Coordinates of C-alpha atoms in Angstrom, one line a residue:
M1333 CA -7.6 -7.8 26.7
L1334 CA -9.7 -10.8 27.5
V1335 CA -12.5 -9.4 25.3
S1336 CA -10.2 -9.1 22.4
A1337 CA -8.8 -12.5 23.2
M1338 CA -12.3 -13.9 22.9
R1339 CA -12.7 -12.3 19.5
R1340 CA -9.5 -13.8 18.3
Y1341 CA -10.3 -17.1 19.9
T1342 CA -13.1 -17.7 17.5
A1343 CA -10.5 -18.6 14.9
V1344 CA -9.4 -21.5 17.0
L1345 CA -12.9 -23.0 17.4
A1346 CA -12.8 -23.7 13.7
V1347 CA -9.9 -26.0 14.3
I1348 CA -12.2 -28.3 16.1
L1349 CA -13.9 -29.0 12.8
A1350 CA -10.5 -30.1 11.4
A1351 CA -9.2 -31.9 14.5
L1352 CA -8.5 -35.2 12.7
L1353 CA -6.9 -33.4 9.8
A1354 CA -4.8 -31.4 12.2
A1355 CA -2.8 -34.5 13.3
L1356 CA -2.0 -35.3 9.7
H1357 CA -1.2 -31.7 8.6
L1358 CA 0.8 -30.9 11.7
H1359 CA 2.9 -34.0 11.8
P1360 CA 3.5 -35.0 8.1
P1361 CA 5.8 -37.8 7.1
G1362 CA 9.4 -36.8 7.5
A1363 CA 8.5 -33.9 9.8
A1364 CA 9.2 -35.6 13.1
P1365 CA 10.7 -33.1 15.5
S1366 CA 14.4 -33.3 16.4
A1367 CA 14.9 -35.1 19.7
E1368 CA 18.1 -33.3 20.6
A1369 CA 18.7 -29.7 21.4
Q1370 CA 21.7 -28.0 19.9
P1371 CA 24.2 -26.6 22.5
V1372 CA 24.6 -23.3 20.5
V1373 CA 21.8 -21.2 19.1
N1374 CA 22.4 -20.6 15.3
W1375 CA 19.9 -17.8 14.7
L1376 CA 20.1 -17.9 10.9
D1377 CA 19.4 -21.6 10.9
L1378 CA 16.5 -21.2 13.3
A1379 CA 15.0 -18.4 11.2
A1380 CA 15.4 -20.6 8.1
A1381 CA 13.5 -23.4 9.9
A1382 CA 10.7 -21.0 10.9
W1383 CA 10.5 -19.6 7.4
G1384 CA 9.7 -23.1 6.2
Y1385 CA 6.2 -22.6 7.5
F1386 CA 5.6 -20.0 4.9
A1387 CA 6.3 -22.3 2.0
P1388 CA 3.7 -21.9 -0.8
L1389 CA 0.8 -24.3 -0.4
Y1390 CA 1.8 -25.2 3.1
G1391 CA 1.5 -22.1 5.2
V1392 CA 0.5 -19.8 2.3
S1393 CA -2.2 -20.2 -0.3
S1394 CA -1.6 -20.2 -4.0
R1395 CA -3.1 -16.6 -4.1
G1396 CA -0.4 -15.4 -1.7
V1397 CA -2.3 -15.1 1.6
N1398 CA -1.1 -17.0 4.6
Y1399 CA -2.9 -19.6 6.6
A1400 CA -3.3 -19.2 10.4
S1401 CA -2.5 -22.9 10.5
P1402 CA -2.1 -25.6 7.7
S1403 CA -5.2 -27.2 9.1
W1404 CA -7.2 -24.0 9.0
H1405 CA -7.1 -22.1 5.7
Y1406 CA -8.3 -18.8 7.1
V1407 CA -6.6 -15.7 8.2
T1408 CA -7.3 -12.8 10.6
D1409 CA -5.8 -9.4 10.4
W1410 CA -3.5 -10.4 13.3
D1411 CA -2.3 -13.3 11.2
L1412 CA -1.7 -10.9 8.2
G1413 CA 0.4 -8.7 10.4
C1414 CA 2.5 -11.7 11.4
Y1415 CA 3.0 -12.6 7.8
I1416 CA 4.0 -9.1 6.7
S1417 CA 6.5 -8.8 9.5
A1418 CA 7.9 -12.3 8.7
I1419 CA 8.5 -11.2 5.0
I1420 CA 10.2 -8.0 6.1
D1421 CA 12.4 -9.8 8.6
A1422 CA 13.2 -12.7 6.3
E1423 CA 14.3 -10.3 3.6
E1424 CA 16.4 -8.2 6.0
I1425 CA 18.4 -11.2 7.2
G1426 CA 19.0 -12.6 3.8
L1427 CA 16.6 -15.6 3.9
L1428 CA 14.3 -14.2 1.2
P1429 CA 15.4 -12.4 -2.1
R1430 CA 13.3 -9.4 -3.1
E1431 CA 12.9 -10.4 -6.7
G1432 CA 11.5 -13.5 -8.4
G1433 CA 8.5 -15.7 -8.0
W1434 CA 7.6 -15.9 -4.3
G1435 CA 10.3 -13.4 -3.5
A1436 CA 9.6 -10.7 -1.0
D1437 CA 8.2 -8.3 -3.5
D1438 CA 5.9 -10.8 -5.1
R1439 CA 4.6 -11.9 -1.6
I1440 CA 4.1 -8.4 -0.4
R1441 CA 2.2 -7.4 -3.6
K1442 CA -0.1 -10.4 -3.2
V1443 CA -0.9 -9.4 0.3
L1444 CA -1.5 -5.8 -0.6
H1445 CA -3.8 -6.9 -3.5
F1446 CA -5.8 -9.0 -1.1
L1447 CA -6.2 -6.0 1.3
S1448 CA -7.2 -3.8 -1.7
V1449 CA -10.0 -6.1 -3.0
R1450 CA -11.3 -8.2 -0.1
P1451 CA -15.0 -7.6 0.8
L1452 CA -15.6 -5.4 3.8
H1453 CA -18.2 -5.6 6.6
P1454 CA -21.3 -3.3 6.1
S1455 CA -19.8 -1.0 8.7
G1456 CA -16.9 -0.3 6.5
V1457 CA -14.3 -2.3 8.4
P1458 CA -12.8 -5.8 7.7
Y1459 CA -14.5 -9.0 8.6
W1460 CA -13.0 -10.9 11.5
G1461 CA -11.5 -13.6 9.2
Y1462 CA -11.2 -14.5 5.5
N1463 CA -10.7 -17.7 3.5
S1464 CA -7.1 -17.5 2.3
D1465 CA -7.9 -19.4 -0.9
T1466 CA -11.1 -17.6 -1.9
F1467 CA -10.9 -14.3 -0.1
E1468 CA -14.5 -14.8 1.2
P1469 CA -15.3 -13.8 4.8
Y1470 CA -15.2 -16.6 7.4
S1471 CA -18.3 -15.3 9.1
S1472 CA -20.5 -12.1 9.3
A1473 CA -18.6 -10.8 12.4
P1474 CA -16.4 -7.7 12.0
S1475 CA -12.8 -7.5 13.1
N1476 CA -11.6 -5.9 16.4
P1477 CA -9.1 -3.4 17.7
S1478 CA -6.5 -6.0 18.6
D1479 CA -6.3 -7.5 15.1
A1480 CA -6.5 -4.0 13.4
G1481 CA -3.8 -2.6 15.6
R1482 CA -1.4 -5.5 15.0
L1483 CA -1.9 -5.2 11.2
L1484 CA -1.4 -1.4 11.4
V1485 CA 2.0 -1.9 13.1
A1486 CA 3.1 -4.3 10.3
L1487 CA 1.9 -2.0 7.6
Y1488 CA 3.8 0.9 9.2
R1489 CA 6.9 -1.2 9.2
L1490 CA 6.3 -2.2 5.6
K1491 CA 5.9 1.5 4.5
R1492 CA 9.3 2.3 6.1
H1493 CA 10.8 -0.9 4.6
R1494 CA 9.3 -0.3 1.1
P1495 CA 8.7 3.4 0.6
D1496 CA 8.2 2.7 -3.1
L1497 CA 4.9 1.1 -2.1
A1498 CA 3.8 4.0 0.1
A1499 CA 0.8 5.0 -2.1
T1500 CA -0.6 1.5 -2.2
I1501 CA -0.1 1.0 1.6
D1502 CA -1.8 4.4 2.3
Y1503 CA -4.7 3.3 0.1
V1504 CA -5.1 0.0 1.9
V1505 CA -5.1 1.7 5.3
Q1506 CA -7.8 4.2 4.2
R1507 CA -9.9 1.6 2.4
N1508 CA -10.1 -0.8 5.3
G1509 CA -11.5 1.7 7.8
F1510 CA -9.1 0.7 10.6
G1511 CA -9.4 4.1 12.3
K1512 CA -13.0 3.1 13.4
F1513 CA -11.4 0.7 15.9
A1514 CA -9.2 3.3 17.7
S1515 CA -11.7 4.2 20.3
G1516 CA -12.1 0.5 21.3
V1517 CA -8.6 0.1 22.6
V1518 CA -8.8 -0.9 26.3
A1519 CA -5.7 0.2 28.2
N1520 CA -5.3 -2.8 30.6
G1521 CA -1.9 -4.1 29.8
F1522 CA 0.9 -4.8 27.3
Y1523 CA -1.4 -6.0 24.5
A1524 CA -3.1 -2.5 24.5
Y1525 CA 0.3 -0.8 24.6
Y1526 CA 1.4 -2.7 21.5
I1527 CA -1.7 -2.4 19.4
A1528 CA -2.2 1.3 20.3
H1529 CA 1.1 2.0 18.4
G1530 CA -0.6 0.8 15.2
F1531 CA -3.3 3.4 15.5
Y1532 CA -0.8 6.1 16.6
F1533 CA 1.5 5.4 13.6
W1534 CA -1.4 6.1 11.2
G1535 CA -2.8 9.2 13.0
F1536 CA -5.8 7.4 14.5
V1537 CA -5.2 9.0 17.9
T1538 CA -8.1 8.8 20.4
P1539 CA -8.1 9.3 24.2
Q1540 CA -8.1 5.5 24.5
V1541 CA -5.0 5.2 22.3
E1542 CA -3.2 7.9 24.2
E1543 CA -4.0 6.2 27.5
A1544 CA -2.6 2.9 26.3
L1545 CA 0.6 4.5 25.0
R1546 CA 1.4 5.9 28.4
L1547 CA 1.5 2.4 29.9
P1548 CA 5.2 2.2 30.8
E1549 CA 5.2 5.5 32.7
K1550 CA 2.0 4.7 34.5
L1551 CA 3.0 1.2 35.7
R1552 CA 5.0 2.5 38.6
F1553 CA 1.9 4.0 40.1
V1554 CA -0.4 0.9 39.7
K1555 CA -0.9 -1.8 42.3
K1556 CA 1.8 -4.5 42.3
V1557 CA 1.8 -8.2 42.7
N1558 CA 4.6 -10.4 43.8
A1559 CA 5.6 -13.1 41.3
Y1560 CA 8.3 -15.2 42.8
G1561 CA 10.0 -12.3 44.3
V1562 CA 9.5 -9.9 41.4
E1563 CA 7.2 -6.9 41.8
L1564 CA 5.0 -6.8 38.7
P1565 CA 2.2 -4.4 37.8
Y1566 CA -1.4 -5.5 38.2
V1567 CA -2.2 -5.4 34.5
E1568 CA -2.3 -8.1 31.8
V1569 CA 1.2 -9.5 31.6
T1570 CA 2.3 -12.2 29.1
M1571 CA 5.3 -12.4 26.8
E1572 CA 3.5 -12.2 23.4
P1573 CA 2.9 -8.4 23.3
I1574 CA 6.1 -7.6 25.2
L1575 CA 8.3 -9.4 22.7
L1576 CA 6.3 -8.0 19.7
A1577 CA 6.9 -4.5 21.1
I1578 CA 10.6 -5.1 21.5
F1579 CA 11.0 -6.6 18.1
E1580 CA 8.8 -4.1 16.1
L1581 CA 8.5 -0.9 18.1
N1582 CA 11.0 1.5 19.7
P1583 CA 10.0 1.2 23.4
S1584 CA 11.4 3.4 26.1
P1585 CA 13.9 2.4 28.8
S1586 CA 11.1 2.1 31.3
F1587 CA 9.3 -0.4 29.0
F1588 CA 12.5 -2.5 28.9
E1589 CA 12.6 -2.4 32.7
W1590 CA 9.1 -3.9 33.0
A1591 CA 9.8 -6.4 30.2
Y1592 CA 12.9 -7.6 32.1
R1593 CA 10.8 -8.0 35.3
A1594 CA 8.4 -10.2 33.4
Y1595 CA 11.3 -12.3 32.2
K1596 CA 12.9 -12.5 35.6
A1597 CA 9.6 -13.7 37.3
Q1598 CA 9.7 -16.7 34.9
D1599 CA 13.3 -17.3 35.6
N1600 CA 12.6 -17.2 39.4
R1601 CA 9.6 -19.6 39.0
Y1602 CA 11.9 -22.1 37.3
L1603 CA 14.5 -21.7 40.1
A1604 CA 11.7 -22.2 42.8
T1605 CA 9.8 -25.1 41.1
G1606 CA 12.0 -26.6 38.6
K1607 CA 9.3 -26.0 35.9
P1608 CA 10.6 -24.4 32.7
T1609 CA 8.5 -21.3 32.1
A1610 CA 8.0 -19.2 28.9
F1611 CA 4.4 -17.9 29.1
S1612 CA 2.6 -16.6 26.0
E1613 CA -0.5 -17.6 24.0
G1614 CA -1.0 -20.3 21.4
M1615 CA -2.8 -23.2 19.8
L1616 CA -3.4 -26.7 21.2
P1617 CA -4.2 -29.8 19.2
V1618 CA -6.9 -30.8 21.7
P1619 CA -9.7 -28.8 23.3
P1620 CA -9.9 -26.0 24.2
H1621 CA -7.6 -25.5 21.2
Y1622 CA -6.2 -22.1 22.3
I1623 CA -4.9 -20.8 25.6
Y1624 CA -3.5 -17.6 27.1
E1625 CA -0.9 -18.0 29.8
W1626 CA -0.9 -15.0 32.1
I1627 CA 2.2 -14.1 34.1
V1628 CA -0.1 -11.6 35.9
D1629 CA -3.8 -12.6 35.7
I1630 CA -6.1 -9.6 36.4
Y1631 CA -9.1 -11.8 36.1
S1632 CA -8.4 -14.0 39.1
G1633 CA -5.8 -11.9 40.8
D1634 CA -3.2 -14.7 40.7
T1635 CA 0.1 -15.1 38.8
F1636 CA 1.0 -17.8 36.3
T1637 CA -2.4 -19.0 35.3
V1638 CA -3.8 -20.6 32.1
W1639 CA -7.0 -19.3 30.5
N1640 CA -9.3 -20.0 27.6
P1641 CA -11.6 -17.1 26.6
V1642 CA -14.6 -19.3 26.6
S1643 CA -13.8 -22.0 29.2
G1644 CA -12.2 -19.6 31.7
R1645 CA -9.3 -20.6 33.9
L1646 CA -7.9 -24.0 33.2
S1647 CA -6.2 -26.6 35.3
R1648 CA -3.7 -27.8 32.7
T1649 CA 0.0 -28.1 32.3
P1650 CA 1.4 -24.8 30.9
V1651 CA 3.2 -24.7 27.6
V1652 CA 6.8 -23.5 27.2
Y1653 CA 6.1 -21.6 24.0
A1654 CA 8.8 -21.8 21.4
K1655 CA 8.3 -18.2 20.3
A1656 CA 8.5 -17.0 23.9
A1657 CA 11.6 -19.1 24.8
L1658 CA 13.5 -18.1 21.7
G1659 CA 12.2 -14.5 21.9
M1660 CA 13.5 -14.1 25.4
H1661 CA 16.8 -15.6 24.5
A1662 CA 17.1 -13.1 21.6
V1663 CA 16.6 -10.2 24.0
W1664 CA 18.4 -11.2 27.2
S1665 CA 20.7 -14.1 26.3
T1666 CA 21.1 -15.5 29.8
N1667 CA 21.8 -19.1 30.9
Y1668 CA 18.2 -19.5 31.7
T1669 CA 17.0 -18.3 28.2
L1670 CA 19.7 -20.6 26.6
F1671 CA 18.2 -23.5 28.6
L1672 CA 14.7 -22.5 27.3
A1673 CA 16.0 -22.3 23.7
Q1674 CA 17.4 -25.8 24.0
Y1675 CA 14.3 -27.1 25.7
V1676 CA 12.0 -26.2 22.7
M1677 CA 14.4 -27.4 20.0
K1678 CA 12.5 -30.7 19.8
A1679 CA 9.5 -28.7 18.5
R1680 CA 11.4 -28.0 15.3
T1681 CA 10.3 -29.5 12.0
P1682 CA 11.2 -29.0 8.3
N1683 CA 8.1 -26.8 8.1
G1684 CA 8.7 -24.6 11.0
F1685 CA 8.2 -24.9 14.8
Y1686 CA 5.4 -26.5 16.6
E1687 CA 3.9 -24.2 19.3
G1688 CA 6.2 -25.5 22.0
V1689 CA 6.8 -28.1 24.6
D1690 CA 4.8 -28.3 27.9
E1691 CA 6.4 -28.4 31.3
D1692 CA 6.3 -32.2 31.3
G1693 CA 8.4 -32.3 28.1
K1694 CA 5.5 -33.2 25.7
I1695 CA 5.6 -31.6 22.3
I1696 CA 2.5 -29.5 21.4
Y1697 CA 1.7 -30.8 17.9
S1698 CA 0.1 -27.6 16.6
I1699 CA 1.8 -25.3 14.2
T1700 CA 0.9 -21.7 13.4
D1701 CA 2.0 -18.6 11.5
K1702 CA 2.2 -16.6 14.8
T1703 CA 4.9 -18.7 16.4
N1704 CA 7.0 -19.0 13.3
A1705 CA 6.7 -15.3 12.4
M1706 CA 7.9 -14.3 15.9
I1707 CA 10.8 -16.7 15.8
I1708 CA 11.9 -15.0 12.6
S1709 CA 11.6 -11.7 14.3
A1710 CA 13.6 -12.9 17.2
A1711 CA 16.3 -14.2 14.9
R1712 CA 16.5 -10.8 13.1
Y1713 CA 16.7 -9.0 16.5
A1714 CA 19.4 -11.4 17.8
L1715 CA 21.5 -11.2 14.6
R1716 CA 21.4 -7.4 14.5
K1717 CA 21.9 -7.2 18.3
S1718 CA 25.1 -9.4 18.1
E1719 CA 27.1 -6.3 17.3
P1720 CA 27.7 -4.0 20.3
P1721 CA 26.4 -0.4 20.1
T1722 CA 28.5 2.3 18.6
L1723 CA 29.8 5.1 20.8
Q1724 CA 30.7 8.5 19.3
S1725 CA 32.0 11.6 21.1
S1726 CA 34.8 14.2 20.9
Q1727 CA 38.3 12.6 20.8
S1728 CA 39.7 15.2 23.1
V1729 CA 38.5 18.0 25.4
T1730 CA 40.1 20.6 27.7
V1731 CA 38.9 21.8 31.1
Y1732 CA 40.4 24.2 33.7
A1733 CA 41.0 23.0 37.2
G1734 CA 38.0 23.9 39.3
E1735 CA 35.6 24.0 36.3
T1736 CA 33.2 21.8 34.4
T1737 CA 32.8 21.0 30.7
R1738 CA 30.2 18.9 28.9
V1739 CA 30.5 16.6 25.9
E1740 CA 27.7 15.0 23.8
I1741 CA 27.8 11.2 23.5
S1742 CA 26.0 9.5 20.6
V1743 CA 25.1 5.8 21.0
T1744 CA 23.7 4.0 18.0
H1745 CA 22.7 0.5 16.9
S1746 CA 20.9 -1.1 14.0
L1747 CA 18.1 -2.1 16.5
P1748 CA 16.4 -0.2 19.3
I1749 CA 18.1 -1.8 22.3
P1750 CA 18.5 -0.6 25.9
V1751 CA 21.9 0.7 26.8
K1752 CA 23.4 1.7 30.1
L1753 CA 26.0 4.4 29.9
S1754 CA 28.7 5.0 32.5
A1755 CA 32.1 6.8 32.7
K1756 CA 35.1 6.7 34.9
A1757 CA 38.3 8.8 35.2
A1758 CA 41.2 9.3 37.6
A1759 CA 41.0 10.8 41.1
Q1760 CA 40.0 14.5 41.2
I1761 CA 38.3 14.2 37.8
N1762 CA 34.5 13.6 38.4
V1763 CA 32.4 12.3 35.5
T1764 CA 28.7 11.6 35.1
V1765 CA 26.5 10.6 32.2
S1766 CA 22.9 11.8 31.8
P1767 CA 20.7 10.1 31.0
S1768 CA 22.5 7.0 32.1
E1769 CA 19.9 4.6 30.5
V1770 CA 18.8 5.1 26.9
V1771 CA 17.4 3.2 24.0
T1772 CA 19.3 3.4 20.7
N1773 CA 19.6 5.6 18.8
S1774 CA 20.1 8.4 21.4
T1775 CA 22.4 11.1 22.7
A1776 CA 23.5 11.7 26.3
T1777 CA 25.7 14.3 28.0
L1778 CA 29.0 13.5 29.6
T1779 CA 29.8 16.0 32.4
I1780 CA 33.4 16.3 33.3
S1781 CA 34.4 18.3 36.4
A1782 CA 38.1 18.9 37.4
E1783 CA 38.5 19.6 41.1
P1784 CA 40.3 22.8 42.1
G1785 CA 43.3 20.8 43.2
A1786 CA 43.5 18.7 40.0
K1787 CA 47.0 18.6 38.7
P1788 CA 47.4 20.1 35.2
G1789 CA 48.1 17.5 32.5
R1790 CA 46.5 14.8 30.4
Y1791 CA 44.0 12.3 31.6
E1792 CA 41.8 9.6 30.1
V1793 CA 38.0 9.3 30.5
Q1794 CA 36.5 5.9 29.7
I1795 CA 32.9 5.8 28.5
T1796 CA 31.2 2.4 28.5
A1797 CA 27.9 1.4 26.9
T1798 CA 26.5 -1.8 28.4
S1799 CA 23.7 -3.6 26.5
P1800 CA 22.3 -7.0 25.7
A1801 CA 24.3 -6.8 22.4
G1802 CA 27.6 -6.5 24.3
N1803 CA 29.6 -3.7 25.7
Q1804 CA 31.5 -1.0 24.0
T1805 CA 34.1 1.3 25.5
S1806 CA 35.4 4.6 24.1
T1807 CA 38.3 6.6 25.5
L1808 CA 38.3 10.4 25.5
S1809 CA 41.5 12.4 26.0
L1810 CA 41.2 15.1 28.7
E1811 CA 43.6 17.9 29.2
V1812 CA 43.4 19.8 32.6
L1813 CA 44.7 23.3 32.4
P1814 CA 45.9 25.4 35.4
P1815 CA 43.1 27.7 36.6
G1816 CA 45.1 31.0 36.3
Y1817 CA 43.6 34.3 37.6
E1818 CA 40.6 36.5 36.9
L1819 CA 40.8 39.9 35.3
T1820 CA 37.7 42.0 36.1
V1821 CA 37.2 45.0 33.9
K1822 CA 34.5 47.6 34.5
V1823 CA 33.8 49.6 31.4
V1824 CA 32.3 53.1 31.8
D1825 CA 31.6 56.1 29.5
S1826 CA 32.9 59.6 29.7
R1827 CA 30.5 60.3 32.5
G1828 CA 31.4 57.2 34.5
R1829 CA 28.2 55.3 33.6
P1830 CA 28.4 51.5 33.0
V1831 CA 28.6 50.4 29.4
P1832 CA 26.8 47.2 28.6
N1833 CA 27.5 44.9 25.6
A1834 CA 31.1 46.1 25.2
T1835 CA 33.7 43.6 24.1
V1836 CA 36.8 43.2 26.4
T1837 CA 39.7 41.4 24.9
A1838 CA 42.7 40.2 27.0
G1839 CA 45.2 38.4 24.9
S1840 CA 43.3 35.7 23.0
R1841 CA 40.4 35.7 25.4
K1842 CA 37.2 37.7 25.2
A1843 CA 34.3 38.6 27.4
F1844 CA 31.2 40.9 27.2
T1845 CA 30.0 43.4 29.7
G1846 CA 26.7 43.0 31.4
L1847 CA 24.2 45.7 32.4
D1848 CA 26.6 46.6 35.1
G1849 CA 29.4 47.2 32.6
V1850 CA 31.5 44.5 34.1
A1851 CA 33.3 41.7 32.2
V1852 CA 35.3 38.9 33.8
I1853 CA 38.0 37.1 31.9
K1854 CA 39.3 33.9 33.5
H1855 CA 42.4 31.8 33.3
L1856 CA 45.0 34.5 32.7
N1857 CA 48.6 34.3 34.0
G1858 CA 51.2 37.0 33.2
R1859 CA 51.2 40.1 31.1
V1860 CA 48.4 40.6 28.6
E1861 CA 47.2 43.3 26.2
V1862 CA 43.7 44.5 27.1
T1863 CA 41.4 46.4 24.7
V1864 CA 37.7 47.5 24.8
A1865 CA 35.5 47.8 21.7
Y1866 CA 31.9 49.0 21.4
H1867 CA 30.0 47.8 18.4
G1868 CA 33.2 46.9 16.8
V1869 CA 34.8 50.3 17.4
A1870 CA 37.9 50.5 19.6
V1871 CA 37.1 52.8 22.5
W1872 CA 39.9 52.0 25.1
G1873 CA 43.4 50.6 25.0
P1874 CA 45.5 48.8 24.1
A1875 CA 46.9 48.6 27.6
S1876 CA 49.5 46.2 29.0
V1877 CA 48.2 44.6 32.2
E1878 CA 50.1 42.2 34.4
V1879 CA 47.8 39.5 35.9
L1880 CA 49.7 37.6 38.6
Q1881 CA 46.7 37.4 40.9
D1882 CA 43.0 38.2 40.6
T1883 CA 43.0 41.8 39.2
A1884 CA 40.4 44.5 38.6
L1885 CA 40.6 47.7 36.6
V1886 CA 38.3 50.4 35.3
A1887 CA 38.3 51.3 31.6
S1888 CA 37.1 54.9 31.1
C1889 CA 36.2 54.8 27.4
S1890 CA 35.9 57.5 24.8
L1891 CA 32.1 57.1 24.7
Y1892 CA 30.2 60.4 24.8
E1893 CA 26.7 61.8 25.2
V1894 CA 25.8 63.7 22.1
H1895 CA 22.8 66.1 21.7
V1896 CA 21.6 66.8 18.2
L1897 CA 19.3 69.7 17.4
A1898 CA 17.6 69.5 14.1
V1899 CA 16.4 72.9 12.7
T1900 CA 14.8 74.1 9.5
P1901 CA 16.5 76.5 7.1
D1902 CA 14.6 79.3 8.9
N1903 CA 16.1 78.1 12.2
R1904 CA 12.9 76.6 13.6
P1905 CA 13.0 73.2 15.5
A1906 CA 12.4 70.1 13.2
P1907 CA 10.5 67.5 15.2
G1908 CA 9.9 63.9 14.1
V1909 CA 13.2 63.6 12.3
L1910 CA 14.8 60.1 12.4
L1911 CA 18.5 60.5 13.2
V1912 CA 21.0 57.6 12.8
V1913 CA 24.6 57.7 14.1
A1914 CA 27.0 55.5 12.1
V1915 CA 30.8 54.8 12.3
E1916 CA 32.6 53.4 9.3
G1917 CA 29.3 52.4 7.8
R1918 CA 28.0 50.6 10.9
E1919 CA 24.8 52.0 12.4
L1920 CA 25.3 52.4 16.2
A1921 CA 22.1 54.1 17.3
S1922 CA 19.0 55.9 16.2
A1923 CA 16.6 58.4 17.8
V1924 CA 13.7 60.7 16.7
T1925 CA 13.8 64.4 17.5
N1926 CA 11.2 65.6 20.0
A1927 CA 8.9 68.6 19.7
T1928 CA 11.9 71.0 20.3
G1929 CA 14.0 69.3 17.6
Y1930 CA 16.3 67.6 20.1
A1931 CA 17.5 64.0 20.1
T1932 CA 20.1 62.5 22.5
F1933 CA 22.5 59.7 21.8
Q1934 CA 24.5 58.0 24.6
R1935 CA 27.8 56.1 24.1
V1936 CA 28.9 57.6 20.8
P1937 CA 32.5 56.7 20.1
G1938 CA 35.0 59.6 19.8
G1939 CA 36.3 60.4 16.4
N1940 CA 34.7 60.7 13.0
V1941 CA 31.0 59.8 12.9
T1942 CA 28.3 60.2 10.3
I1943 CA 24.8 61.4 11.3
Y1944 CA 21.9 60.7 8.9
A1945 CA 18.6 62.4 8.9
Y1946 CA 15.5 60.6 7.6
T1947 CA 11.8 60.9 7.4
P1948 CA 10.2 58.8 10.2
D1949 CA 9.7 55.8 8.0
K1950 CA 13.3 56.0 6.8
A1951 CA 12.1 56.2 3.3
V1952 CA 13.7 59.6 2.4
L1953 CA 17.2 60.7 3.3
L1954 CA 16.9 64.4 4.3
A1955 CA 20.5 65.1 5.0
E1956 CA 23.8 63.7 6.3
W1957 CA 26.9 65.3 7.8
H1958 CA 30.2 64.2 9.2
V1959 CA 31.2 65.2 12.7
Q1960 CA 34.4 64.9 14.8
I1961 CA 33.3 63.8 18.3
T1962 CA 35.8 64.8 21.0
G1963 CA 33.5 65.0 24.0
D1964 CA 30.0 65.6 25.2
G1965 CA 28.4 68.3 23.0
E1966 CA 25.8 69.4 20.6
V1967 CA 25.5 69.3 16.8
V1968 CA 23.3 71.8 15.0
D1969 CA 22.4 71.4 11.3
P1970 CA 20.6 74.4 9.8
Y1971 CA 19.8 72.6 6.5
I1972 CA 17.3 69.8 7.4
E1973 CA 14.0 70.1 5.7
P1974 CA 11.2 69.3 8.2
P1975 CA 9.6 65.8 7.6
S1976 CA 6.2 67.6 7.0
R1977 CA 7.5 69.3 3.9
E1978 CA 7.1 67.7 0.5

């Protein structure tokens, strides 16, 4: 993503022109950072502080378009994506009302108006940057896949958040030609994974986009590098796109695993060196004005390096970025992330957060929309995550000793968070959950097996969901029933041939015969009444059967083979007649007479049946008659008109 980084870096070069103003704008009177870190993270308070950046005429122009920095009144599409996400998140957590001047609706409509009227590059795509006050292009350069993808993610979120604006949002996406960038996605790390989702959400799917979307599953096959004892994939790794993906997408469990490794490598670096570590990208108040901190650097092959897209690798003290520190604390909430959160508190001002604090404890006196937008996203994530996931399943279930049953578990949360599912029960009750790792909202299957020697009675199965938002336990009541005995019934017709699809009933339990005519009913103990039905017609029983051990019997049913001869009034064979056998209005079988007028039906129940004769298309009823079936035999009807007659 270094090429994309160079494109985006051009914005920062403009800051050089305003270097002297930067010190004034970024450190105004009364905006000195707090020198003390708070011992407890108050997420709503932090979000309110970060939202201060987007005050009108400070971080947002009078026309409603944000500034990348108060000292640089321009905006890229990446910046616009940050602002849209900040508005959505601020409204969701109650910082920003929807209605009123400079409310969420007013702000969003101003941004959509800008996207609807801004001049476009001759190629039909946006320019790289725009003046937030005049809407004029910053330069003649076009935008790039990174910025387009980031804005597309935000517009997709906005469409879901504000479906009433769907038509306008669709128009904006179509007008700005974002799809032309889709083939330029370079699948070399987490930036590509994040921005590819923007194109995917809007149907701009190219082979390059598909390749980038497969990143989490591909990472286990790529070369690995050791970063302070953590095996990381040899791709671009830094926290900016990782945190954006967690806050704004719905990543898979495998993505969370790689994200955790990136976090853990930074934790281990701190333990090994004593240097606080929260690597990301951001602005500097001095040259080179913008840096990328790589946890894995594919350009030099090293880990934990600092780069500038123009100057290359730098020998400078890394920055503990406030957005990365607070973002990691929102996701993982460990002692180390709490330390990081406290470490960057002195970067807080009444107008948002400075970029961060370097490893030597020096505040980075630059302030941007990107940092403050991500802090608001982190706060929204942490506030929603503070409630544990919800577990839902059946309250009670039964299983026979020696058998297995399955129960569906639903795990939900207001955020997509990784959850590990587990279950436990008493001895001789074996329980497993699959899949054991999910991202909310998901379902999993709880498999419960009672060993053959399990004592009948009631048991409890505890299901636990473990997540960064806390743990949740649900108790399921399990009743183990005695296994009983098997009754095997072989159902045959009058000629001793197997009867498939017959219904065998033993007491309150049922089973159906297979092609071999056999049905097995389990879990019986004592005397039961057994019956056999075929197509709903009783053909055997009832018979009282005592089942005190595994028992087998043969049910010879009143099912007969019947031959029908269709003849004309002059006693000639009637071929091609469609014959249907029915009992009590239910059709059991059909056949067409052959050249000699014969049709054969097997498994016709004894008793009263009705035989219908039709034309082959069943359009005309030729005749019908009622027959008493008492055994194998032949029925002759002398009154059927041949189908060929009109």
